[in-house]
Amino acid sequence: MEVACLQRRFIDLTATIFQQEILDSQFTQLQQLQDESSPNFIHEVVSLFFQEAEKLLNELSKALDQQIVDFKKVDAHVHRLKGSSASIGARRVKDVCIAFRSCCEENNKDGCIQHLQQVNQEYYLVKSNLEDLLKLEKQILASGGSIPTMK
Amino acid sequence: MGRRNQQLPPQQEAMTVEAEARFHVLAVDDSLIDRKLIERLLKTSSYQVTTVESGTKALELLGLREDQDTTPSVSLDQHEIEVNLVITDYCMPGMTGYDLLKKIKGSSSLKDIPVVIMSSENVPSRISRCLEGGAEEFFLKPVQLSDMKRLRLHLLKGKTNCKEEQQQQQQQEENNNISNGCSSNKNSNSNKRKAIDEELSPKRTRPRFSNDSLTVV
């Protein structure tokens, strides 16, 4: 595929992602930290995020499946997920986590289950967008082009 | 022999080389992502970095076992490293960042190492507790590149080898006193600026020199 076409797609995708606040300025900051001395930084951080988030979502599912829910444990997992998503700039995931924690504080099982569903949705949304974005980057570079810088 | 012909006496030359060597920051965080992030931020800012996942590991590296108040005079631990600043997460399982701060400040050999606390939560009582406990500063997560610039201030306070830097800092403190600035500076300035620490363990190889051997350039 032509470089210009790929670059166009990259620009459009980035615009959409930021418009919808799927990612926020924290992600931009991470992009700025990647350079020749650390060319795989984004890829590494994103991979870590995926691994950790999926593990936490799993734990949350199990914890909320119990007869008697340990809300402290649930809250601890959500706190962790909130931190990771904030660090990578996954804004919508982070926002759901904040609301999720309120449910934990209230020992509200139904609320927690609802929020778990929501956070799952947001997570898979950011995951697929990040994957698309990184794939486009790779294709652009492979075609000899440069990644458009967004401002 | 022929010292006057040299640009710098050997001691000062060594000191200059030392001053150009990078500051070493020890970063403590139980989150792998955050460790990766802080490492990148620090390296981008030209610091040498070591990251660990817990306060316990941090103390081990600093040469202090949890039950000690001072590093042993003969350092048996091969893992002991010299550190110019500790930056730690607040919320960690087991030993919190605050616990780590108190351990460091309570140790005669480590208390002059500046400690910065990070937290994802903006809790004023937590922040003042940390500052009162001796933390230089409190960063809200996610930590930004611009936060890294603030570290340099605290690192220069901790480093006592360079007379030039002491003078610079003196000037800065005088300015601060006049403008009544830095709310985070709860300790008296005289505690921060210490004469060469006589208790330096043999492992600390930074050159020490007394002021009268310095040639005035």
mmCIF file of C-alpha atoms in Angstrom:
data_model
loop_
_atom_site.group_PDB
_atom_site.id
_atom_site.type_symbol
_atom_site.label_atom_id
_atom_site.label_comp_id
_atom_site.label_asym_id
_atom_site.label_seq_id
_atom_site.Cartn_x
_atom_site.Cartn_y
_atom_site.Cartn_z
ATOM 1 C CA MET A 1 0.000 0.000 0.000
ATOM 2 C CA GLU A 2 1.185 3.493 -0.766
ATOM 3 C CA VAL A 3 2.899 5.352 1.985
ATOM 4 C CA ALA A 4 0.758 8.450 1.588
ATOM 5 C CA CYS A 5 -2.363 6.357 1.919
ATOM 6 C CA LEU A 6 -1.067 4.679 5.069
ATOM 7 C CA GLN A 7 -0.095 8.000 6.526
ATOM 8 C CA ARG A 8 -3.565 9.362 5.797
ATOM 9 C CA ARG A 9 -5.120 6.444 7.599
ATOM 10 C CA PHE A 10 -2.763 6.937 10.505
ATOM 11 C CA ILE A 11 -3.690 10.598 10.827
ATOM 12 C CA ASP A 12 -7.412 9.844 10.661
ATOM 13 C CA LEU A 13 -7.208 7.036 13.176
ATOM 14 C CA THR A 14 -5.175 9.135 15.584
ATOM 15 C CA ALA A 15 -7.660 11.991 15.288
ATOM 16 C CA THR A 16 -10.591 9.696 16.043
ATOM 17 C CA ILE A 17 -8.853 8.052 18.978
ATOM 18 C CA PHE A 18 -8.092 11.371 20.598
ATOM 19 C CA GLN A 19 -11.441 12.912 19.783
ATOM 20 C CA GLN A 20 -13.203 10.043 21.479
ATOM 21 C CA GLU A 21 -10.759 10.221 24.388
ATOM 22 C CA ILE A 22 -9.859 6.600 23.970
ATOM 23 C CA LEU A 23 -6.328 7.819 24.525
ATOM 24 C CA ASP A 24 -5.266 11.119 26.025
ATOM 25 C CA SER A 25 -2.222 13.373 26.232
ATOM 26 C CA GLN A 26 -0.407 10.891 28.441
ATOM 27 C CA PHE A 27 -0.090 8.633 25.406
ATOM 28 C CA THR A 28 1.335 11.533 23.423
ATOM 29 C CA GLN A 29 3.904 12.011 26.160
ATOM 30 C CA LEU A 30 4.880 8.351 25.849
ATOM 31 C CA GLN A 31 5.295 8.762 22.113
ATOM 32 C CA GLN A 32 7.648 11.645 22.786
ATOM 33 C CA LEU A 33 9.734 9.473 25.070
ATOM 34 C CA GLN A 34 10.441 7.012 22.291
ATOM 35 C CA ASP A 35 13.602 7.756 20.361
ATOM 36 C CA GLU A 36 16.592 6.126 18.688
ATOM 37 C CA SER A 37 17.971 4.986 22.017
ATOM 38 C CA SER A 38 14.656 3.372 22.902
ATOM 39 C CA PRO A 39 12.888 2.608 19.616
ATOM 40 C CA ASN A 40 10.564 -0.048 21.024
ATOM 41 C CA PHE A 41 9.426 1.826 24.066
ATOM 42 C CA ILE A 42 5.783 2.256 23.038
ATOM 43 C CA HIS A 43 5.494 -1.304 21.898
ATOM 44 C CA GLU A 44 6.927 -2.555 25.202
ATOM 45 C CA VAL A 45 4.751 -0.385 27.410
ATOM 46 C CA VAL A 46 1.630 -1.203 25.444
ATOM 47 C CA SER A 47 2.370 -4.924 25.666
ATOM 48 C CA LEU A 48 2.847 -4.651 29.402
ATOM 49 C CA PHE A 49 -0.428 -2.816 29.675
ATOM 50 C CA PHE A 50 -2.301 -5.489 27.735
ATOM 51 C CA GLN A 51 -0.811 -8.242 29.869
ATOM 52 C CA GLU A 52 -1.544 -6.543 33.136
ATOM 53 C CA ALA A 53 -5.031 -5.360 32.200
ATOM 54 C CA GLU A 54 -6.141 -8.776 31.028
ATOM 55 C CA LYS A 55 -4.827 -10.386 34.169
ATOM 56 C CA LEU A 56 -6.656 -7.842 36.314
ATOM 57 C CA LEU A 57 -9.907 -8.186 34.367
ATOM 58 C CA ASN A 58 -9.692 -11.905 34.909
ATOM 59 C CA GLU A 59 -9.131 -11.477 38.629
ATOM 60 C CA LEU A 60 -12.019 -9.045 38.818
ATOM 61 C CA SER A 61 -14.317 -11.455 37.096
ATOM 62 C CA LYS A 62 -13.401 -14.201 39.538
ATOM 63 C CA ALA A 63 -13.696 -11.945 42.559
ATOM 64 C CA LEU A 64 -17.160 -10.748 41.578
ATOM 65 C CA ASP A 65 -18.257 -14.276 40.871
ATOM 66 C CA GLN A 66 -17.956 -15.219 44.534
ATOM 67 C CA GLN A 67 -20.962 -15.726 46.777
ATOM 68 C CA ILE A 68 -19.508 -13.302 49.242
ATOM 69 C CA VAL A 69 -17.566 -10.597 47.450
ATOM 70 C CA ASP A 70 -14.370 -9.299 48.969
ATOM 71 C CA PHE A 71 -14.785 -5.639 48.033
ATOM 72 C CA LYS A 72 -11.396 -4.688 49.347
ATOM 73 C CA LYS A 73 -9.786 -7.111 46.969
ATOM 74 C CA VAL A 74 -11.936 -5.911 44.085
ATOM 75 C CA ASP A 75 -11.038 -2.335 44.894
ATOM 76 C CA ALA A 76 -7.340 -3.189 44.996
ATOM 77 C CA HIS A 77 -7.519 -4.672 41.500
ATOM 78 C CA VAL A 78 -9.462 -1.708 40.160
ATOM 79 C CA HIS A 79 -6.996 0.692 41.749
ATOM 80 C CA ARG A 80 -4.219 -1.150 40.008
ATOM 81 C CA LEU A 81 -6.018 -1.063 36.662
ATOM 82 C CA LYS A 82 -6.757 2.598 37.107
ATOM 83 C CA GLY A 83 -3.070 3.275 37.660
ATOM 84 C CA SER A 84 -1.911 1.339 34.629
ATOM 85 C CA SER A 85 -4.488 2.854 32.333
ATOM 86 C CA ALA A 86 -3.607 6.326 33.573
ATOM 87 C CA SER A 87 0.077 5.670 32.956
ATOM 88 C CA ILE A 88 -0.504 4.685 29.370
ATOM 89 C CA GLY A 89 -3.150 7.301 28.640
ATOM 90 C CA ALA A 90 -6.113 4.963 28.293
ATOM 91 C CA ARG A 91 -8.508 7.655 29.410
ATOM 92 C CA ARG A 92 -11.854 5.928 29.103
ATOM 93 C CA VAL A 93 -10.646 2.829 30.899
ATOM 94 C CA LYS A 94 -9.326 5.045 33.676
ATOM 95 C CA ASP A 95 -12.586 6.941 33.962
ATOM 96 C CA VAL A 96 -14.633 3.771 34.301
ATOM 97 C CA CYS A 97 -12.216 2.567 36.979
ATOM 98 C CA ILE A 98 -12.826 5.710 38.998
ATOM 99 C CA ALA A 99 -16.590 5.103 38.954
ATOM 100 C CA PHE A 100 -15.996 1.425 39.607
ATOM 101 C CA ARG A 101 -14.147 2.239 42.821
ATOM 102 C CA SER A 102 -17.150 4.129 44.140
ATOM 103 C CA CYS A 103 -19.201 0.971 43.776
ATOM 104 C CA CYS A 104 -16.566 -0.921 45.706
ATOM 105 C CA GLU A 105 -16.645 1.626 48.477
ATOM 106 C CA GLU A 106 -20.416 1.220 48.683
ATOM 107 C CA ASN A 107 -20.124 -2.574 48.647
ATOM 108 C CA ASN A 108 -22.469 -2.461 45.686
ATOM 109 C CA LYS A 109 -22.195 -5.828 43.959
ATOM 110 C CA ASP A 110 -24.540 -5.080 41.082
ATOM 111 C CA GLY A 111 -22.859 -1.765 40.453
ATOM 112 C CA CYS A 112 -19.505 -3.496 40.418
ATOM 113 C CA ILE A 113 -20.655 -6.107 37.944
ATOM 114 C CA GLN A 114 -22.031 -3.399 35.682
ATOM 115 C CA HIS A 115 -18.791 -1.489 35.849
ATOM 116 C CA LEU A 116 -16.782 -4.589 35.148
ATOM 117 C CA GLN A 117 -18.739 -5.030 31.933
ATOM 118 C CA GLN A 118 -18.107 -1.422 31.056
ATOM 119 C CA VAL A 119 -14.423 -1.582 31.782
ATOM 120 C CA ASN A 120 -14.120 -4.721 29.688
ATOM 121 C CA GLN A 121 -15.726 -2.900 26.781
ATOM 122 C CA GLU A 122 -13.478 0.106 27.132
ATOM 123 C CA TYR A 123 -10.421 -2.059 27.464
ATOM 124 C CA TYR A 124 -11.115 -3.993 24.272
ATOM 125 C CA LEU A 125 -11.841 -0.738 22.493
ATOM 126 C CA VAL A 126 -8.494 0.778 23.446
ATOM 127 C CA LYS A 127 -6.733 -2.482 22.744
ATOM 128 C CA SER A 128 -8.022 -2.786 19.198
ATOM 129 C CA ASN A 129 -7.324 0.868 18.475
ATOM 130 C CA LEU A 130 -3.788 0.630 19.798
ATOM 131 C CA GLU A 131 -3.174 -2.493 17.787
ATOM 132 C CA ASP A 132 -4.415 -0.801 14.630
ATOM 133 C CA LEU A 133 -2.330 2.268 15.327
ATOM 134 C CA LEU A 134 0.867 0.356 15.975
ATOM 135 C CA LYS A 135 0.260 -1.818 12.933
ATOM 136 C CA LEU A 136 -0.094 1.249 10.729
ATOM 137 C CA GLU A 137 3.112 2.659 12.157
ATOM 138 C CA LYS A 138 4.940 -0.515 11.343
ATOM 139 C CA GLN A 139 3.586 -0.547 7.805
ATOM 140 C CA ILE A 140 4.525 3.072 7.237
ATOM 141 C CA LEU A 141 8.072 2.504 8.429
ATOM 142 C CA ALA A 142 8.354 -0.680 6.394
ATOM 143 C CA SER A 143 7.354 1.280 3.304
ATOM 144 C CA GLY A 144 10.121 3.751 3.960
ATOM 145 C CA GLY A 145 7.826 6.491 5.156
ATOM 146 C CA SER A 146 7.878 8.485 8.364
ATOM 147 C CA ILE A 147 5.241 8.624 11.054
ATOM 148 C CA PRO A 148 3.233 11.840 10.826
ATOM 149 C CA THR A 149 3.614 13.879 13.987
ATOM 150 C CA MET A 150 0.353 15.061 15.417
ATOM 151 C CA LYS A 151 -0.015 18.257 17.378
ATOM 152 C CA MET B 1 56.076 18.775 40.973
ATOM 153 C CA GLY B 2 55.082 21.412 38.516
ATOM 154 C CA ARG B 3 51.615 21.674 40.027
ATOM 155 C CA ARG B 4 51.369 25.324 39.341
ATOM 156 C CA ASN B 5 51.795 24.669 35.657
ATOM 157 C CA GLN B 6 48.826 22.328 35.540
ATOM 158 C CA GLN B 7 45.348 23.633 34.811
ATOM 159 C CA LEU B 8 43.856 21.878 37.787
ATOM 160 C CA PRO B 9 45.331 20.065 40.743
ATOM 161 C CA PRO B 10 44.608 16.328 40.464
ATOM 162 C CA GLN B 11 42.036 16.406 43.277
ATOM 163 C CA GLN B 12 39.960 19.050 41.611
ATOM 164 C CA GLU B 13 40.315 17.364 38.253
ATOM 165 C CA ALA B 14 38.948 14.184 39.763
ATOM 166 C CA MET B 15 36.145 16.178 41.305
ATOM 167 C CA THR B 16 35.271 17.682 37.914
ATOM 168 C CA VAL B 17 35.127 14.264 36.326
ATOM 169 C CA GLU B 18 32.972 13.081 39.196
ATOM 170 C CA ALA B 19 30.649 16.056 38.833
ATOM 171 C CA GLU B 20 30.150 15.193 35.186
ATOM 172 C CA ALA B 21 29.246 11.598 36.027
ATOM 173 C CA ARG B 22 25.524 11.173 36.056
ATOM 174 C CA PHE B 23 23.384 11.257 39.159
ATOM 175 C CA HIS B 24 22.119 7.863 40.173
ATOM 176 C CA VAL B 25 18.432 7.599 40.959
ATOM 177 C CA LEU B 26 16.811 4.629 42.646
ATOM 178 C CA ALA B 27 13.167 4.266 41.599
ATOM 179 C CA VAL B 28 10.784 2.137 43.645
ATOM 180 C CA ASP B 29 7.362 1.042 42.360
ATOM 181 C CA ASP B 30 5.400 -2.187 42.526
ATOM 182 C CA SER B 31 3.861 -1.557 39.093
ATOM 183 C CA LEU B 32 5.923 -2.881 36.210
ATOM 184 C CA ILE B 33 4.474 -0.358 33.781
ATOM 185 C CA ASP B 34 5.248 2.511 36.096
ATOM 186 C CA ARG B 35 8.782 1.238 36.618
ATOM 187 C CA LYS B 36 9.268 1.181 32.880
ATOM 188 C CA LEU B 37 7.855 4.653 32.559
ATOM 189 C CA ILE B 38 9.907 6.212 35.333
ATOM 190 C CA GLU B 39 13.016 4.533 33.998
ATOM 191 C CA ARG B 40 12.464 6.051 30.555
ATOM 192 C CA LEU B 41 11.719 9.480 32.028
ATOM 193 C CA LEU B 42 14.861 9.379 34.131
ATOM 194 C CA LYS B 43 17.110 8.071 31.365
ATOM 195 C CA THR B 44 15.774 10.695 28.958
ATOM 196 C CA SER B 45 16.775 13.249 31.567
ATOM 197 C CA SER B 46 20.288 11.764 31.641
ATOM 198 C CA TYR B 47 20.109 10.090 35.012
ATOM 199 C CA GLN B 48 21.538 6.711 35.769
ATOM 200 C CA VAL B 49 18.650 4.546 36.945
ATOM 201 C CA THR B 50 18.056 1.471 39.027
ATOM 202 C CA THR B 51 14.478 0.306 39.496
ATOM 203 C CA VAL B 52 13.176 -2.041 42.183
ATOM 204 C CA GLU B 53 9.727 -3.316 42.964
ATOM 205 C CA SER B 54 9.598 -2.866 46.729
ATOM 206 C CA GLY B 55 10.818 -0.856 49.674
ATOM 207 C CA THR B 56 12.488 -3.948 51.043
ATOM 208 C CA LYS B 57 14.537 -4.396 47.883
ATOM 209 C CA ALA B 58 15.370 -0.702 47.922
ATOM 210 C CA LEU B 59 16.745 -0.905 51.458
ATOM 211 C CA GLU B 60 18.730 -3.996 50.543
ATOM 212 C CA LEU B 61 20.369 -2.127 47.681
ATOM 213 C CA LEU B 62 21.088 0.827 49.920
ATOM 214 C CA GLY B 63 22.853 -1.517 52.298
ATOM 215 C CA LEU B 64 20.338 -1.292 55.097
ATOM 216 C CA ARG B 65 18.505 -4.320 56.402
ATOM 217 C CA GLU B 66 15.013 -3.648 57.701
ATOM 218 C CA ASP B 67 16.023 -4.152 61.300
ATOM 219 C CA GLN B 68 19.030 -1.859 61.176
ATOM 220 C CA ASP B 69 19.330 1.852 61.694
ATOM 221 C CA THR B 70 22.722 2.150 60.150
ATOM 222 C CA THR B 71 24.724 0.433 57.479
ATOM 223 C CA PRO B 72 27.381 -1.852 58.906
ATOM 224 C CA SER B 73 30.806 -0.229 59.050
ATOM 225 C CA VAL B 74 32.272 -3.075 57.088
ATOM 226 C CA SER B 75 30.004 -3.464 54.120
ATOM 227 C CA LEU B 76 29.411 -7.143 53.580
ATOM 228 C CA ASP B 77 26.647 -6.761 51.041
ATOM 229 C CA GLN B 78 27.934 -6.844 47.489
ATOM 230 C CA HIS B 79 24.734 -5.316 46.222
ATOM 231 C CA GLU B 80 25.160 -2.004 47.956
ATOM 232 C CA ILE B 81 25.171 0.878 45.523
ATOM 233 C CA GLU B 82 25.560 4.593 45.829
ATOM 234 C CA VAL B 83 22.416 6.532 45.189
ATOM 235 C CA ASN B 84 21.852 10.278 44.892
ATOM 236 C CA LEU B 85 18.087 10.290 45.095
ATOM 237 C CA VAL B 86 15.254 7.884 45.806
ATOM 238 C CA ILE B 87 11.921 8.270 44.050
ATOM 239 C CA THR B 88 9.212 5.991 45.339
ATOM 240 C CA ASP B 89 5.555 5.194 44.832
ATOM 241 C CA TYR B 90 3.407 5.751 47.885
ATOM 242 C CA CYS B 91 0.938 2.869 47.594
ATOM 243 C CA MET B 92 2.850 -0.377 47.673
ATOM 244 C CA PRO B 93 2.010 -3.658 49.372
ATOM 245 C CA GLY B 94 4.055 -4.381 52.491
ATOM 246 C CA MET B 95 6.328 -1.397 52.962
ATOM 247 C CA THR B 96 4.677 1.769 51.694
ATOM 248 C CA GLY B 97 6.596 4.667 50.211
ATOM 249 C CA TYR B 98 6.058 6.506 53.472
ATOM 250 C CA ASP B 99 7.541 3.595 55.465
ATOM 251 C CA LEU B 100 10.538 3.591 53.149
ATOM 252 C CA LEU B 101 10.926 7.335 53.570
ATOM 253 C CA LYS B 102 10.976 6.990 57.353
ATOM 254 C CA LYS B 103 13.510 4.185 57.194
ATOM 255 C CA ILE B 104 15.833 6.233 55.024
ATOM 256 C CA LYS B 105 15.475 9.387 57.098
ATOM 257 C CA GLY B 106 15.915 7.367 60.278
ATOM 258 C CA SER B 107 19.218 5.942 59.139
ATOM 259 C CA SER B 108 22.337 7.852 60.059
ATOM 260 C CA SER B 109 24.071 6.830 56.869
ATOM 261 C CA LEU B 110 21.171 7.328 54.470
ATOM 262 C CA LYS B 111 19.265 10.285 55.859
ATOM 263 C CA ASP B 112 20.822 12.826 53.531
ATOM 264 C CA ILE B 113 19.626 11.065 50.428
ATOM 265 C CA PRO B 114 16.753 13.136 49.030
ATOM 266 C CA VAL B 115 13.490 11.194 48.721
ATOM 267 C CA VAL B 116 10.625 12.044 46.385
ATOM 268 C CA ILE B 117 7.215 10.407 46.690
ATOM 269 C CA MET B 118 4.827 9.657 43.797
ATOM 270 C CA SER B 119 1.155 8.885 44.046
ATOM 271 C CA SER B 120 -1.815 8.525 41.743
ATOM 272 C CA GLU B 121 -4.031 10.009 44.426
ATOM 273 C CA ASN B 122 -4.187 13.652 45.338
ATOM 274 C CA VAL B 123 -4.776 13.433 49.072
ATOM 275 C CA PRO B 124 -3.646 16.618 50.852
ATOM 276 C CA SER B 125 -3.176 14.912 54.220
ATOM 277 C CA ARG B 126 -1.034 12.261 52.561
ATOM 278 C CA ILE B 127 1.055 14.893 50.849
ATOM 279 C CA SER B 128 1.720 16.899 54.005
ATOM 280 C CA ARG B 129 2.474 13.742 55.950
ATOM 281 C CA CYS B 130 5.151 12.835 53.439
ATOM 282 C CA LEU B 131 6.641 16.297 53.323
ATOM 283 C CA GLU B 132 6.693 16.439 57.103
ATOM 284 C CA GLY B 133 8.333 13.031 57.107
ATOM 285 C CA GLY B 134 11.236 14.484 55.154
ATOM 286 C CA ALA B 135 10.249 13.989 51.525
ATOM 287 C CA GLU B 136 11.595 16.672 49.236
ATOM 288 C CA GLU B 137 8.633 16.640 46.978
ATOM 289 C CA PHE B 138 5.451 14.851 46.038
ATOM 290 C CA PHE B 139 4.680 14.081 42.391
ATOM 291 C CA LEU B 140 1.235 13.188 41.152
ATOM 292 C CA LYS B 141 1.137 10.256 38.764
ATOM 293 C CA PRO B 142 1.474 9.853 35.905
ATOM 294 C CA VAL B 143 4.810 11.548 36.317
ATOM 295 C CA GLN B 144 5.732 13.983 33.551
ATOM 296 C CA LEU B 145 8.980 14.838 31.869
ATOM 297 C CA SER B 146 8.713 18.315 33.359
ATOM 298 C CA ASP B 147 8.757 16.764 36.849
ATOM 299 C CA MET B 148 12.211 15.406 36.107
ATOM 300 C CA LYS B 149 13.604 18.920 35.984
ATOM 301 C CA ARG B 150 12.602 19.435 39.597
ATOM 302 C CA LEU B 151 14.719 16.476 40.639
ATOM 303 C CA ARG B 152 17.862 18.317 39.726
ATOM 304 C CA LEU B 153 17.180 20.901 42.426
ATOM 305 C CA HIS B 154 16.995 18.232 45.087
ATOM 306 C CA LEU B 155 19.987 16.372 43.742
ATOM 307 C CA LEU B 156 22.147 19.452 43.939
ATOM 308 C CA LYS B 157 21.081 19.947 47.543
ATOM 309 C CA GLY B 158 22.219 16.442 48.386
ATOM 310 C CA LYS B 159 25.590 16.651 46.716
ATOM 311 C CA THR B 160 28.127 18.264 49.018
ATOM 312 C CA ASN B 161 31.380 17.660 47.194
ATOM 313 C CA CYS B 162 31.416 20.654 44.932
ATOM 314 C CA LYS B 163 32.219 23.960 46.522
ATOM 315 C CA GLU B 164 30.823 25.766 43.501
ATOM 316 C CA GLU B 165 27.502 24.050 43.900
ATOM 317 C CA GLN B 166 27.453 24.891 47.580
ATOM 318 C CA GLN B 167 27.920 28.530 46.757
ATOM 319 C CA GLN B 168 25.207 28.333 44.114
ATOM 320 C CA GLN B 169 22.899 26.738 46.575
ATOM 321 C CA GLN B 170 23.737 29.283 49.231
ATOM 322 C CA GLN B 171 22.721 31.986 46.797
ATOM 323 C CA GLN B 172 19.515 30.142 45.982
ATOM 324 C CA GLU B 173 18.666 29.692 49.638
ATOM 325 C CA GLU B 174 19.299 33.329 50.336
ATOM 326 C CA ASN B 175 16.908 34.141 47.535
ATOM 327 C CA ASN B 176 14.376 31.695 48.917
ATOM 328 C CA ASN B 177 14.605 33.229 52.365
ATOM 329 C CA ILE B 178 14.007 36.623 50.915
ATOM 330 C CA SER B 179 11.059 35.606 48.789
ATOM 331 C CA ASN B 180 9.769 33.167 51.430
ATOM 332 C CA GLY B 181 9.277 30.527 48.811
ATOM 333 C CA CYS B 182 9.329 26.716 48.779
ATOM 334 C CA SER B 183 6.454 25.442 50.857
ATOM 335 C CA SER B 184 7.823 21.949 50.547
ATOM 336 C CA ASN B 185 11.008 22.804 52.368
ATOM 337 C CA LYS B 186 10.014 21.954 55.882
ATOM 338 C CA ASN B 187 13.453 21.130 57.171
ATOM 339 C CA SER B 188 15.795 23.926 58.054
ATOM 340 C CA ASN B 189 18.235 24.669 55.300
ATOM 341 C CA SER B 190 21.237 24.086 57.497
ATOM 342 C CA ASN B 191 20.272 20.431 57.872
ATOM 343 C CA LYS B 192 20.373 19.976 54.153
ATOM 344 C CA ARG B 193 23.793 21.423 53.569
ATOM 345 C CA LYS B 194 26.196 19.308 55.513
ATOM 346 C CA ALA B 195 29.892 19.242 55.770
ATOM 347 C CA ILE B 196 31.545 16.123 54.427
ATOM 348 C CA ASP B 197 29.993 13.162 56.143
ATOM 349 C CA GLU B 198 32.619 11.518 58.299
ATOM 350 C CA GLU B 199 30.669 8.309 58.371
ATOM 351 C CA LEU B 200 31.003 7.615 54.684
ATOM 352 C CA SER B 201 31.562 3.920 54.234
ATOM 353 C CA PRO B 202 34.629 2.743 52.294
ATOM 354 C CA LYS B 203 32.372 1.872 49.374
ATOM 355 C CA ARG B 204 31.667 5.521 48.676
ATOM 356 C CA THR B 205 34.434 6.353 46.302
ATOM 357 C CA ARG B 206 33.528 9.911 45.475
ATOM 358 C CA PRO B 207 36.599 11.971 46.154
ATOM 359 C CA ARG B 208 36.554 13.993 49.317
ATOM 360 C CA PHE B 209 38.611 17.076 49.671
ATOM 361 C CA SER B 210 38.851 19.747 52.259
ATOM 362 C CA ASN B 211 38.167 23.304 51.247
ATOM 363 C CA ASP B 212 41.663 24.581 51.856
ATOM 364 C CA SER B 213 43.162 22.258 49.268
ATOM 365 C CA LEU B 214 41.015 23.731 46.513
ATOM 366 C CA THR B 215 42.786 26.168 44.313
ATOM 367 C CA VAL B 216 40.718 29.246 43.746
ATOM 368 C CA VAL B 217 40.250 29.437 40.011
#
